[in-house]
Short mmCIF file of C-alpha atoms in Angstrom, two decimals:
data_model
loop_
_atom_site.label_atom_id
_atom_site.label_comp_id
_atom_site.label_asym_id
_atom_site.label_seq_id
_atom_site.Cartn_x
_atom_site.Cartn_y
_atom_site.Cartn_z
CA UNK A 1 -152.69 139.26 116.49
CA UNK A 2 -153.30 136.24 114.75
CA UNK A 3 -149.29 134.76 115.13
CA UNK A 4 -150.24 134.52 118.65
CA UNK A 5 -152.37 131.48 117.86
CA UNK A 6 -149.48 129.32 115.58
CA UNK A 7 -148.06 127.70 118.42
CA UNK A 8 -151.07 126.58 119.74
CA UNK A 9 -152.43 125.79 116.17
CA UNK A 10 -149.59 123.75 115.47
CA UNK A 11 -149.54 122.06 119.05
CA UNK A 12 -152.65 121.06 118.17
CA UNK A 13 -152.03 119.55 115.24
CA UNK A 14 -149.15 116.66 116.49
CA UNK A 15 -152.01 115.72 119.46
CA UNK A 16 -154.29 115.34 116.43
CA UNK A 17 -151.73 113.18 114.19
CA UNK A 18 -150.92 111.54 117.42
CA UNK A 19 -154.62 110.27 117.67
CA UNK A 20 -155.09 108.82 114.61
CA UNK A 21 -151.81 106.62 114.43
CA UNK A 22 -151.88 102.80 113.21
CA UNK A 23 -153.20 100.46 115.37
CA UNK A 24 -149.84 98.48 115.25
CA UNK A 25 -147.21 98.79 117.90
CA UNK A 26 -144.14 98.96 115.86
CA UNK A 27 -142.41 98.08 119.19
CA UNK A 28 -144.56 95.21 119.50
CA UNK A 29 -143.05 91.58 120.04
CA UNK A 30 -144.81 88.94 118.23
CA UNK A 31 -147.35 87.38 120.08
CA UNK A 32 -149.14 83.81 119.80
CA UNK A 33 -152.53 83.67 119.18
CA UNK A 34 -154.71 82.84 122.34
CA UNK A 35 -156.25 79.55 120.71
CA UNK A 36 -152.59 78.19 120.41
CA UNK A 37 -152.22 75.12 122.57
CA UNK A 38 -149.05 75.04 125.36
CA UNK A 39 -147.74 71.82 123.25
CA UNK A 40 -147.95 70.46 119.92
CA UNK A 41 -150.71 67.77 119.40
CA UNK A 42 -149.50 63.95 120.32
CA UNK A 43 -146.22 65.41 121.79
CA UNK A 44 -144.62 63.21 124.47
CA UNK A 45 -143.26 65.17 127.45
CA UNK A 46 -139.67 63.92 126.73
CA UNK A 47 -139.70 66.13 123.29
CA UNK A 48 -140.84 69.11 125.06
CA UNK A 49 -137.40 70.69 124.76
CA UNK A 50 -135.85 73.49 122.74
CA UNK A 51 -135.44 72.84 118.81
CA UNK A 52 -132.43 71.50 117.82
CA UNK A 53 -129.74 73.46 115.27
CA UNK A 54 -127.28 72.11 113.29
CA UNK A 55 -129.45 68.87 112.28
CA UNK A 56 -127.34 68.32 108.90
CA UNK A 57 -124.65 67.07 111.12
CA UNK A 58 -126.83 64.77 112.44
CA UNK A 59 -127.07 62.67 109.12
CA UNK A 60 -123.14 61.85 109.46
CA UNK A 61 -122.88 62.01 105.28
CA UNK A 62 -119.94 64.35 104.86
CA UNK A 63 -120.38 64.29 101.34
CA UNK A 64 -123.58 65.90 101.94
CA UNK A 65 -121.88 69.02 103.06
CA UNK A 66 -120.15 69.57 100.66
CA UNK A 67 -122.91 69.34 98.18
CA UNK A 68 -124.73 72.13 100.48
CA UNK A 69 -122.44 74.42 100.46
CA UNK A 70 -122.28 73.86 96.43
CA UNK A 71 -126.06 74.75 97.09
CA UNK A 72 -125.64 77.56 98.45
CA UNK A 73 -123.02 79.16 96.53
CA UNK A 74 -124.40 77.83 92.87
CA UNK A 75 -127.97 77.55 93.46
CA UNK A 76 -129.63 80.55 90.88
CA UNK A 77 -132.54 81.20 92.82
CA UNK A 78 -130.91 81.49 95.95
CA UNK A 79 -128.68 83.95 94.18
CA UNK A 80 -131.63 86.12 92.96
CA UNK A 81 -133.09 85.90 96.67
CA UNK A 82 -129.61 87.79 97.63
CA UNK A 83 -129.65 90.29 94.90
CA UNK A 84 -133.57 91.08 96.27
CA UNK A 85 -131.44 91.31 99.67
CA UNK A 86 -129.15 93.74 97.85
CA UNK A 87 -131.48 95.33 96.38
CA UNK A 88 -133.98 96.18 98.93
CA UNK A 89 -130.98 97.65 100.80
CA UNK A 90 -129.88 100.14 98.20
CA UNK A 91 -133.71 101.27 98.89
CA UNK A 92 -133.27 101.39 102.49
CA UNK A 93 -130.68 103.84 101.93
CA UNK A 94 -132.54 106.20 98.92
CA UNK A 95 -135.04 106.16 101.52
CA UNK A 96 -133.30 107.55 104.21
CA UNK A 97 -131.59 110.32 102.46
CA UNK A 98 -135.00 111.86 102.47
CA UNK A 99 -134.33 112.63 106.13
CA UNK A 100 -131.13 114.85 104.98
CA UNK A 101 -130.87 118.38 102.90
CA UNK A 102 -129.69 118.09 98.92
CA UNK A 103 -127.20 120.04 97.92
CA UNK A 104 -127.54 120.84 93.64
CA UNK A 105 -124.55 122.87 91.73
CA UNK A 106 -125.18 124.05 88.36
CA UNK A 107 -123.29 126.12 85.56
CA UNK A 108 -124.25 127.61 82.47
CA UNK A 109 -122.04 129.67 80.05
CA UNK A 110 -124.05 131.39 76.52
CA UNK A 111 -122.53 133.45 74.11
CA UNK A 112 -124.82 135.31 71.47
CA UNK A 113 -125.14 137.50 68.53
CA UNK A 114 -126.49 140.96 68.03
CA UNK A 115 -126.64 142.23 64.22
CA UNK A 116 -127.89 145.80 64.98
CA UNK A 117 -125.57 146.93 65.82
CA UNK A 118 -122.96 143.61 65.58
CA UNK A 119 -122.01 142.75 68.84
CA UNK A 120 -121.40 139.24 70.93
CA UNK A 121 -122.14 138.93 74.23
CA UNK A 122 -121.21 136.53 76.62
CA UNK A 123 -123.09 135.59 79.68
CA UNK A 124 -121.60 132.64 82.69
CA UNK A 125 -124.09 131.73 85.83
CA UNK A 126 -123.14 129.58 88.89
CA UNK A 127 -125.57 128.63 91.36
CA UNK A 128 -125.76 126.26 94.65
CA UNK A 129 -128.94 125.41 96.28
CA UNK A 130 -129.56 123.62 99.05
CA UNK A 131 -133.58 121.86 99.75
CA UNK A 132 -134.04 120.59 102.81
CA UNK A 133 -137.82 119.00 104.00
CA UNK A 134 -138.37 119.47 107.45
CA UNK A 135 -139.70 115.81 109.01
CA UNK A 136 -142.44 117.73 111.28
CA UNK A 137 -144.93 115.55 111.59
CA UNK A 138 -142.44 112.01 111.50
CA UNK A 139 -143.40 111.17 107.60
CA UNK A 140 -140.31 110.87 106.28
CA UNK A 141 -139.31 109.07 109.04
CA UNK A 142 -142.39 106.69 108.55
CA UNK A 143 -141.24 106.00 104.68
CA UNK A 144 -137.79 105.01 105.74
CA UNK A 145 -139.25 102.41 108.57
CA UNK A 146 -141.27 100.90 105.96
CA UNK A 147 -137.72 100.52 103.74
CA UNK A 148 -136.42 99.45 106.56
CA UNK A 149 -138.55 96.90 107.47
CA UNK A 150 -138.82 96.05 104.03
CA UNK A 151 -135.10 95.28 103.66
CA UNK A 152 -135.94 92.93 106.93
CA UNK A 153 -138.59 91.16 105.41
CA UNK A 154 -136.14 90.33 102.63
CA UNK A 155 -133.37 88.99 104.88
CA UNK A 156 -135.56 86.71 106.25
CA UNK A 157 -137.15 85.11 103.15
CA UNK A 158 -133.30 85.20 102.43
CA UNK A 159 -132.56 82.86 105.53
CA UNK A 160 -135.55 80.92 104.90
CA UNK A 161 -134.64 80.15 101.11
CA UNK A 162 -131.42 79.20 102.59
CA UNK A 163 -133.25 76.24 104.80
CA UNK A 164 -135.76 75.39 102.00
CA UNK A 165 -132.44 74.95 99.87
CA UNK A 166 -130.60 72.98 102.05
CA UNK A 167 -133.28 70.53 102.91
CA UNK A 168 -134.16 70.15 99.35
CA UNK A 169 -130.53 69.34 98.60
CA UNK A 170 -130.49 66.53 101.49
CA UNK A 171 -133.82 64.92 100.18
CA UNK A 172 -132.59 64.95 96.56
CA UNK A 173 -129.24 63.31 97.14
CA UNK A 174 -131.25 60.82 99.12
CA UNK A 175 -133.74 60.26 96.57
CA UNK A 176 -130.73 59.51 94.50
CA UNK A 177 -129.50 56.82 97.18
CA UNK A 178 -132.99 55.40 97.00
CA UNK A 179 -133.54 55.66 93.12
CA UNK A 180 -129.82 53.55 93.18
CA UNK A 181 -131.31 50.84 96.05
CA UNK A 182 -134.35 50.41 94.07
CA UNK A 183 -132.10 49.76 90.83
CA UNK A 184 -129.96 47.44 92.53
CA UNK A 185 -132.41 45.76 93.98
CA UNK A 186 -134.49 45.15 90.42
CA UNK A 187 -131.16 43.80 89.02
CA UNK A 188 -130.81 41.31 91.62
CA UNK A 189 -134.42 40.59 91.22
CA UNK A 190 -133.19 40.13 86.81
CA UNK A 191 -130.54 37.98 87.82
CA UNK A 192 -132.97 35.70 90.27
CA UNK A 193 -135.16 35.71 87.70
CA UNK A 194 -132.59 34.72 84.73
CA UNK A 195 -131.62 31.77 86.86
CA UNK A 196 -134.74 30.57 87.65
CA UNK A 197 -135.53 30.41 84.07
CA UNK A 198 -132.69 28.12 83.76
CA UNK A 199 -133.23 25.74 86.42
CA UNK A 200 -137.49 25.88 85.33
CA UNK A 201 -135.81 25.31 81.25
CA UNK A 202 -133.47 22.20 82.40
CA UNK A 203 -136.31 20.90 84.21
CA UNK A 204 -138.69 21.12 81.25
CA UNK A 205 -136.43 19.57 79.06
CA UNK A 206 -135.93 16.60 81.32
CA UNK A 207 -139.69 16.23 81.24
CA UNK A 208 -140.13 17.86 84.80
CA UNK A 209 -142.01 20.83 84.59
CA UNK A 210 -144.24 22.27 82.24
CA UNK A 211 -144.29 24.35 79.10
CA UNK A 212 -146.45 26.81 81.46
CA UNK A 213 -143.82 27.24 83.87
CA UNK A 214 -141.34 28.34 81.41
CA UNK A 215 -143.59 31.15 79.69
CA UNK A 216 -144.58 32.35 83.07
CA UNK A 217 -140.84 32.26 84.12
CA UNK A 218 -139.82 34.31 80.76
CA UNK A 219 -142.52 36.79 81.58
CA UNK A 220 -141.58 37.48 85.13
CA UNK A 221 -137.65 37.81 83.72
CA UNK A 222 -139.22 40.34 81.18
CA UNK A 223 -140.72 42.50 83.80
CA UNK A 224 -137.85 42.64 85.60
CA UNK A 225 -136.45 43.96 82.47
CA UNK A 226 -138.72 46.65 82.31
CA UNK A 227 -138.50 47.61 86.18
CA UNK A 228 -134.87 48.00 85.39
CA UNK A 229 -135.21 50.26 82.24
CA UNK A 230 -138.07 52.28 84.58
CA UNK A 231 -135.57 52.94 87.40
CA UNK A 232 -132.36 53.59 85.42
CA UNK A 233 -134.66 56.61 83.61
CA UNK A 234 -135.96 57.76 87.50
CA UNK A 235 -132.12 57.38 88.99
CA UNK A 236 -131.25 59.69 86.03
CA UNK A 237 -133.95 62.19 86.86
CA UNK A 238 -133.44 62.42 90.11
CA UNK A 239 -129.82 62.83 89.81
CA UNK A 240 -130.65 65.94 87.54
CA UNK A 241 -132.86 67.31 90.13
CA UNK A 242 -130.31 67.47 92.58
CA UNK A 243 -127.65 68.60 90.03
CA UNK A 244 -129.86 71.13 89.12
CA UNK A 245 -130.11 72.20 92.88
CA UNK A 246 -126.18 72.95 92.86
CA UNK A 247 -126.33 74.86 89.95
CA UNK A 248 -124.98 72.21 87.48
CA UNK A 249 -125.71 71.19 84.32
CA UNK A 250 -128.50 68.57 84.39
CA UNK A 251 -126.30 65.07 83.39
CA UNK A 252 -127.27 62.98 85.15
CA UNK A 253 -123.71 62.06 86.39
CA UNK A 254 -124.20 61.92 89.96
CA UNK A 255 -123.92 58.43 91.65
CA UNK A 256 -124.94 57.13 95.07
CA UNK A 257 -123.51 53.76 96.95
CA UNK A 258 -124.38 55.11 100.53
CA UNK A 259 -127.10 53.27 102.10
CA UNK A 260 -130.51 55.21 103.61
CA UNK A 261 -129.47 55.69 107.56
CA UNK A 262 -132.18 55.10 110.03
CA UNK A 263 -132.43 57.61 112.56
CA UNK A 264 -134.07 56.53 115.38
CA UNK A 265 -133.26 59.66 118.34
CA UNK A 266 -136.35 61.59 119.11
CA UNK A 267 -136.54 65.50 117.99
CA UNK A 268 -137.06 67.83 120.30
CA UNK A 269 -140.20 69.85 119.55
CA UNK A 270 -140.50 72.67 121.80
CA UNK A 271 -143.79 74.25 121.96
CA UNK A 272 -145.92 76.37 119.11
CA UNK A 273 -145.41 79.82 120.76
CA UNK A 274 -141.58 79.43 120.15
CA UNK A 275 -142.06 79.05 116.09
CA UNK A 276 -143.32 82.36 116.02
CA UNK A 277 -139.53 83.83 116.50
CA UNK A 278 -137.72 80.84 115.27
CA UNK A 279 -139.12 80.64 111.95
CA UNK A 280 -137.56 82.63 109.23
CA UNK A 281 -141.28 82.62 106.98
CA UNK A 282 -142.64 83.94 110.10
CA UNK A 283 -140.50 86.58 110.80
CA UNK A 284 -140.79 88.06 107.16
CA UNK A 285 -144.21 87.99 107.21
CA UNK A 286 -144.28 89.53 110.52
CA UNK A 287 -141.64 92.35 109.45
CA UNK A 288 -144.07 92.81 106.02
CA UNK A 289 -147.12 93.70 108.65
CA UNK A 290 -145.28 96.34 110.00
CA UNK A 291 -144.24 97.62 107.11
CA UNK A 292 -147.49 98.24 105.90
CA UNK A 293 -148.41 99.91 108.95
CA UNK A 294 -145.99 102.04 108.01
CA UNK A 295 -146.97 102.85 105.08
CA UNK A 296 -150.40 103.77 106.55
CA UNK A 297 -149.27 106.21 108.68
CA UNK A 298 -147.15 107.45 105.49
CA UNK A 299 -150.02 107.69 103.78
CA UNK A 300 -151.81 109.88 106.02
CA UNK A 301 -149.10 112.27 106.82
CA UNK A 302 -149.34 113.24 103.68
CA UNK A 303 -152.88 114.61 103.97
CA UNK A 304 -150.69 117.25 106.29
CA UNK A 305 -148.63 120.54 105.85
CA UNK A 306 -145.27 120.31 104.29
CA UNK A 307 -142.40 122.66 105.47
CA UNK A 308 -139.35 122.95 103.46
CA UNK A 309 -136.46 125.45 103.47
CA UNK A 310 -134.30 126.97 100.32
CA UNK A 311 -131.38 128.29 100.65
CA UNK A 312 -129.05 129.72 97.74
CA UNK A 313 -126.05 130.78 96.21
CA UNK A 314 -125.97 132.16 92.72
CA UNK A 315 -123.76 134.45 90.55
CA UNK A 316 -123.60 135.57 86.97
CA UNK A 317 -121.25 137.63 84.77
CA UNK A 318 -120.19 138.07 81.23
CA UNK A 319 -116.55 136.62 82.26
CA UNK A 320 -116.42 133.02 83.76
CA UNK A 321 -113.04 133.98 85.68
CA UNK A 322 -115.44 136.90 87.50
CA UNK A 323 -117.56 133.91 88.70
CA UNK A 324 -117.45 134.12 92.37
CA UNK A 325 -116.61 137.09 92.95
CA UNK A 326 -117.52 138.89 96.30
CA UNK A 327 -118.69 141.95 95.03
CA UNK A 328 -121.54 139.74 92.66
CA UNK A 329 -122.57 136.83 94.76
CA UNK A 330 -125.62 136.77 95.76
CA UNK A 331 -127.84 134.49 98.30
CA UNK A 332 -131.25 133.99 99.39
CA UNK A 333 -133.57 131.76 102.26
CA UNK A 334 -136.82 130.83 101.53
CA UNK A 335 -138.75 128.76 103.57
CA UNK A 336 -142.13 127.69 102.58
CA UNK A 337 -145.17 126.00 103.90
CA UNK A 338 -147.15 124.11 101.40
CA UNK A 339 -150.75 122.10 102.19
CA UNK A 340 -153.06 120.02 99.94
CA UNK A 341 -156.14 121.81 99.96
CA UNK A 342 -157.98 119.87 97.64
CA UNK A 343 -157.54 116.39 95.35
CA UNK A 344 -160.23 115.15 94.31
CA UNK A 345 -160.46 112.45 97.26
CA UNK A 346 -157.01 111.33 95.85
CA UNK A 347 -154.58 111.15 99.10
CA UNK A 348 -158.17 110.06 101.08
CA UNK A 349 -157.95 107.43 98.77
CA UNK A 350 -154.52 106.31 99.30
CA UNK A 351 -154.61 106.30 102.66
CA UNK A 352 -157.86 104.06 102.32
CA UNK A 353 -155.99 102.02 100.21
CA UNK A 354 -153.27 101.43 103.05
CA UNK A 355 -155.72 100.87 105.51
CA UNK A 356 -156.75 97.83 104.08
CA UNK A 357 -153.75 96.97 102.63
CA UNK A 358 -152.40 96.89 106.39
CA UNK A 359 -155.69 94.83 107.60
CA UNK A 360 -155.12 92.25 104.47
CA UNK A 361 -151.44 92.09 105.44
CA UNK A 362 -152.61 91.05 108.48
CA UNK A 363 -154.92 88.52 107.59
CA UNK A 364 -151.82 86.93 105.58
CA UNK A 365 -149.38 87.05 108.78
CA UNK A 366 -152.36 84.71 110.38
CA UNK A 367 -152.40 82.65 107.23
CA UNK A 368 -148.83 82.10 107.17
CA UNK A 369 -148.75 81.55 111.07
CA UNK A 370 -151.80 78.82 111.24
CA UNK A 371 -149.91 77.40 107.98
CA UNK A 372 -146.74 77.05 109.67
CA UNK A 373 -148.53 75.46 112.80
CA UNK A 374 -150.15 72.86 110.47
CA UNK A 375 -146.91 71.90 108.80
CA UNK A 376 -145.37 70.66 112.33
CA UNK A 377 -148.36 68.95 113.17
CA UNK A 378 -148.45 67.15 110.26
CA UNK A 379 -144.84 66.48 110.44
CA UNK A 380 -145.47 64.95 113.77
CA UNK A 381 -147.88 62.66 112.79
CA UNK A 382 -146.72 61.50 109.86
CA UNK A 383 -143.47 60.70 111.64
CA UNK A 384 -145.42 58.47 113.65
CA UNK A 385 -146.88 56.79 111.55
CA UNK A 386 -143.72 56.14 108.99
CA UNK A 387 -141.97 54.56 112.07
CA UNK A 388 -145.37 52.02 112.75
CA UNK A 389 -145.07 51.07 108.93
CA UNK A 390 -141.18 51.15 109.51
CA UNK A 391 -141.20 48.62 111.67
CA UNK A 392 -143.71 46.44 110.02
CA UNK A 393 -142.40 46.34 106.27
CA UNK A 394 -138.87 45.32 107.93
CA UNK A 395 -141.22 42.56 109.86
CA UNK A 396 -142.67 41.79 106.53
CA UNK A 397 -139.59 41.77 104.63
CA UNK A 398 -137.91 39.12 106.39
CA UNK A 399 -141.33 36.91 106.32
CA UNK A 400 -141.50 37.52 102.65
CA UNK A 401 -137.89 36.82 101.82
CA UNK A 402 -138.21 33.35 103.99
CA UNK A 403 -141.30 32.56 102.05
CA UNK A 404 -140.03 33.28 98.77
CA UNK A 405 -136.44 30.82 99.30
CA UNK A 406 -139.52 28.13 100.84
CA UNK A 407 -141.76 28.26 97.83
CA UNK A 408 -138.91 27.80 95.31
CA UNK A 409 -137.70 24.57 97.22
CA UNK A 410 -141.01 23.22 97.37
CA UNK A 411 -141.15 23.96 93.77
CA UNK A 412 -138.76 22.17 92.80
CA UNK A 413 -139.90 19.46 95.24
CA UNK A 414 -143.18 19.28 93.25
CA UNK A 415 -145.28 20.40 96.31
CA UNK A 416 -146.85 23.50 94.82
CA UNK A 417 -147.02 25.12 91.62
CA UNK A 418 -144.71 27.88 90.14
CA UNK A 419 -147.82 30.35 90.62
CA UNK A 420 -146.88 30.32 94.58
CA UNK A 421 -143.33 30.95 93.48
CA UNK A 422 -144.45 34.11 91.90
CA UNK A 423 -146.65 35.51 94.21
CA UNK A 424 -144.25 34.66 97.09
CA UNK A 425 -141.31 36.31 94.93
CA UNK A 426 -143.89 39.25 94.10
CA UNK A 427 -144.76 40.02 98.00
CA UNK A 428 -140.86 39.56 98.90
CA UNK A 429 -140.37 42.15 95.92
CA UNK A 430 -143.08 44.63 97.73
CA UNK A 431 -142.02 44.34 100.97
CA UNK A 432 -138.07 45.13 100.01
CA UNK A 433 -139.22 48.01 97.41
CA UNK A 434 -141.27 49.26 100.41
CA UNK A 435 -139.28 49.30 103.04
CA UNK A 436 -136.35 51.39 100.73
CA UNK A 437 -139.33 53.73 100.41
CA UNK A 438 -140.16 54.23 103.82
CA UNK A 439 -137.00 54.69 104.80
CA UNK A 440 -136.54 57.44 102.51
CA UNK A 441 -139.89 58.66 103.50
CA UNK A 442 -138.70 58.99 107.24
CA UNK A 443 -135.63 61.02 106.24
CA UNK A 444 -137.91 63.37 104.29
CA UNK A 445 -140.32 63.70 107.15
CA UNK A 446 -137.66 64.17 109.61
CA UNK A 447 -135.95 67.11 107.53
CA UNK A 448 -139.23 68.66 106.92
CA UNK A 449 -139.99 68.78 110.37
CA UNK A 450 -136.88 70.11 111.07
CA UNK A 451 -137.58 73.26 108.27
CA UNK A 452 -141.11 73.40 109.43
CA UNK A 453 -139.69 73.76 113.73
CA UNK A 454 -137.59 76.40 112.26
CA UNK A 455 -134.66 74.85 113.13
CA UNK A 456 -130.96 75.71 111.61
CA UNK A 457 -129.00 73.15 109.23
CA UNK A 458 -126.63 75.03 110.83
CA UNK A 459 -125.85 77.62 114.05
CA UNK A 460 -128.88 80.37 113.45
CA UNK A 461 -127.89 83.53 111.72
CA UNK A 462 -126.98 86.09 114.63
CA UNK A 463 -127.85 88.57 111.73
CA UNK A 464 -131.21 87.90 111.91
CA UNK A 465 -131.81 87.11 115.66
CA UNK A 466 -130.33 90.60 116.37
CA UNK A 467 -132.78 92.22 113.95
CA UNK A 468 -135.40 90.81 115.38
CA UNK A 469 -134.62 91.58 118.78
CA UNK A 470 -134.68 95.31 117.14
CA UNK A 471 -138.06 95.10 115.94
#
């Protein structure tokens, strides 16, 4: 009497597994938080277009490309990101062949020994068995999402390594073109320097200037001495850096004559709600989420029934070439119901653990998403306010390189003394040092905000926008 109850026993049971899924839509698009603004903070309405790809090409340095795609074929840790790609795939796939039977042949042939009376017997055994877990209540299913949207995750932090890479490439080479402008312009600073010790020296000699003069004019030479020595060892480092980024040996060896391009077309921002699908970061952190809600309702599946079927195919005989014989084969089906009855609080446990492993996942996802927010807006600013100092260091450059030529003719006039030569050479040194600086500074920013938007060095991976449009 009692079988007349298993069906609706076991109805019972998927409306009860039903009700106490994840509270994650897997389905679920991401969504923007209802405290993000429509537009980014001090955006004008001219930027409020879609993010730009492709901005590498927007630097016209060819020889930057190829020392990206040097980057991204050298670069070690880019290369261990794509084994982690690799790797997380080979999972993807272990997992899934959970979902399908295993077949398992073995063999064994034994010969022994009988001393009373002597006598040898040989024994030979085949047998094939097939296991096969039935997925009744979706858990293996559930454990190869989670792979799944592991291997996801992966791909993503792949694509975003790829940007981090590439914009670290384009701000070391220019760091090298700026390390070289600051050398160059320290040397021309030495050889100003060298022959206004000369011209101070004659003048002393012909009873002109003063013994102070010359001393102070020696000094100033010697410090541009030691600016140059400084530089030469940053130029060197920073050309190591960026070797280092291609996967070279550190020598050293790479040289820069380009000059630092001003780029002075606005970028289009779009608005915050679109970073949430753009950004790579975002999208693995996002994936990672769901994967953990995964992994919950993994967890507590297995806190239910297991149903798995046995099927096989064995024979034995004392002669291997009898093996397989029709008249000796012999088969058997077992299916089997198993249930954990009682663990000590064990899979209650790991199910707990999920649970919060899933609510601390999502914490992170938050994290990372006000993070990413943060990075534009800072980006924005400090765009801003690089071009304001932009355009007054080149104001103050011209000023200080017109007062510097003024002081040294008056100088030599006997109007003022050779301390206003120095300070006027030492603000017209500032200003020129600065303003290579700055300019550097804006290129930085500018890439940065470019990473930080999400948007492509190149045309987005279709790869990834398809998964995502998956998930």
């Amino acid at each position: 009497m009692i079988w007349q109850y298993k069906p609706t026993l076991l109805a019972l049971s998927v409306i009860l597994l039903s009700g106490c899924a994840s509270n994650i839509n897997p389905q679920e698009r991401q969504q923007a938080p209802s405290n993000v603004p429509k537009q980014w903070q001090q955006q004008a309405a001219s930027s409020v277009l879609q993010v730009d790809d492709e901005w590498l090409t927007q630097l016209n340095t060819p020889l930057l490309k190829k020392y990206v795609n040097q980057a991204l074929k050298n670069n070690q840790q880019l290369l261990q990101t794509s084994y982690d790609v690799a790797i997380t795939k080979q999972q993807l796939i272990a997992s899934g062949a959970d979902l399908w039977p295993s077949l398992d042949l073995s063999t064994r042939t034994s010969r022994s020994k009988d001393n009373r009376p002597v006598s040898y017997n040989n024994a030979s055994s085949v047998s094939l068995n097939l296991n096969y877990e039935v997925d009744l209540w979706g858990k293996l299913s559930d454990s190869k999402r989670e792979a799944n949207l592991s291997y996801l995750a992966q791909k993503a932090r792949f694509e975003q390594a790829k940007q981090q890479l590439v914009s670290d490439v384009v701000q070391g080479w220019f760091d090298v073109v700026s390390a070289q402008q600051l050398l160059d312009l320290y040397k021309r600073r030495e050889e100003n320097a060298k022959q206004n010790l000369d011209i101070i020296e004659s003048g002393y000699r012909q009873g002109i200037n003063e013994a102070l003069d010359v001393y102070l004019a020696r000094n100033e030479l010697n410090n541009e001495r030691s600016r140059i020595a400084t530089q030469s060892a940053s130029l060197s480092s920073a050309a190591r850096l960026l070797e280092r980024l291609l996967g070279e040996y550190p020598k050293g060896a790479i040289s820069a004559s380009n000059d630092l391009p001003v780029i002075n077309t606005e970028i289009p921002l779009g608005i915050p709600s679109e970073l949430i699908t753009r950004k790579p970061a975002l999208l693995a952190s996002w994936y990672e989420l769901l994967a953990s809600d995964a992994s919950l309702a993994y967890a507590h599946k297995q806190r239910f029934p297991s149903l798995n079927l046995t099927a096989s195919l064995s024979d034995s005989t004392d002669r291997v070439s009898d093996l397989f014989s029709p008249s000796s084969l012999a088969w058997s089906l077992l299916g089997s119901i198993s249930a954990p009855i009682f663990e000590g609080g064990r899979l209650q446990a790991n199910e707990e653990i999920a649970r919060l492993n899933t609510q601390k996942q999502e914490q992170q996802y938050l994290q990372t998403l006000y993070d990413a927010f943060g990075d534009v807006e800072n980006a924005i600013s400090q765009q801003q306010s690089l071009k304001a100092q932009y355009t007054s260091t080149l104001e103050a450059q011209k000023n200080a390189l017109a007062a510097e030529q003024l002081s040294f003719e008056q100088y030599q006039s006997g109007l003022v003394t050779y301390t206003t030569v120095l300070d006027a050479q030492g603000r017209s040194f500032d200003a020129q040092s600065s303003l290579i600086q700055i300019k550097n500074q804006l290129i930085a920013n500018r890439i940065n905000l470019h990473v930080a938007l999400g948007g492509d060095f190149e045309k987005p991976s279709s790869d990834l926008k398809s998964n995502n449009d998956e998930n």
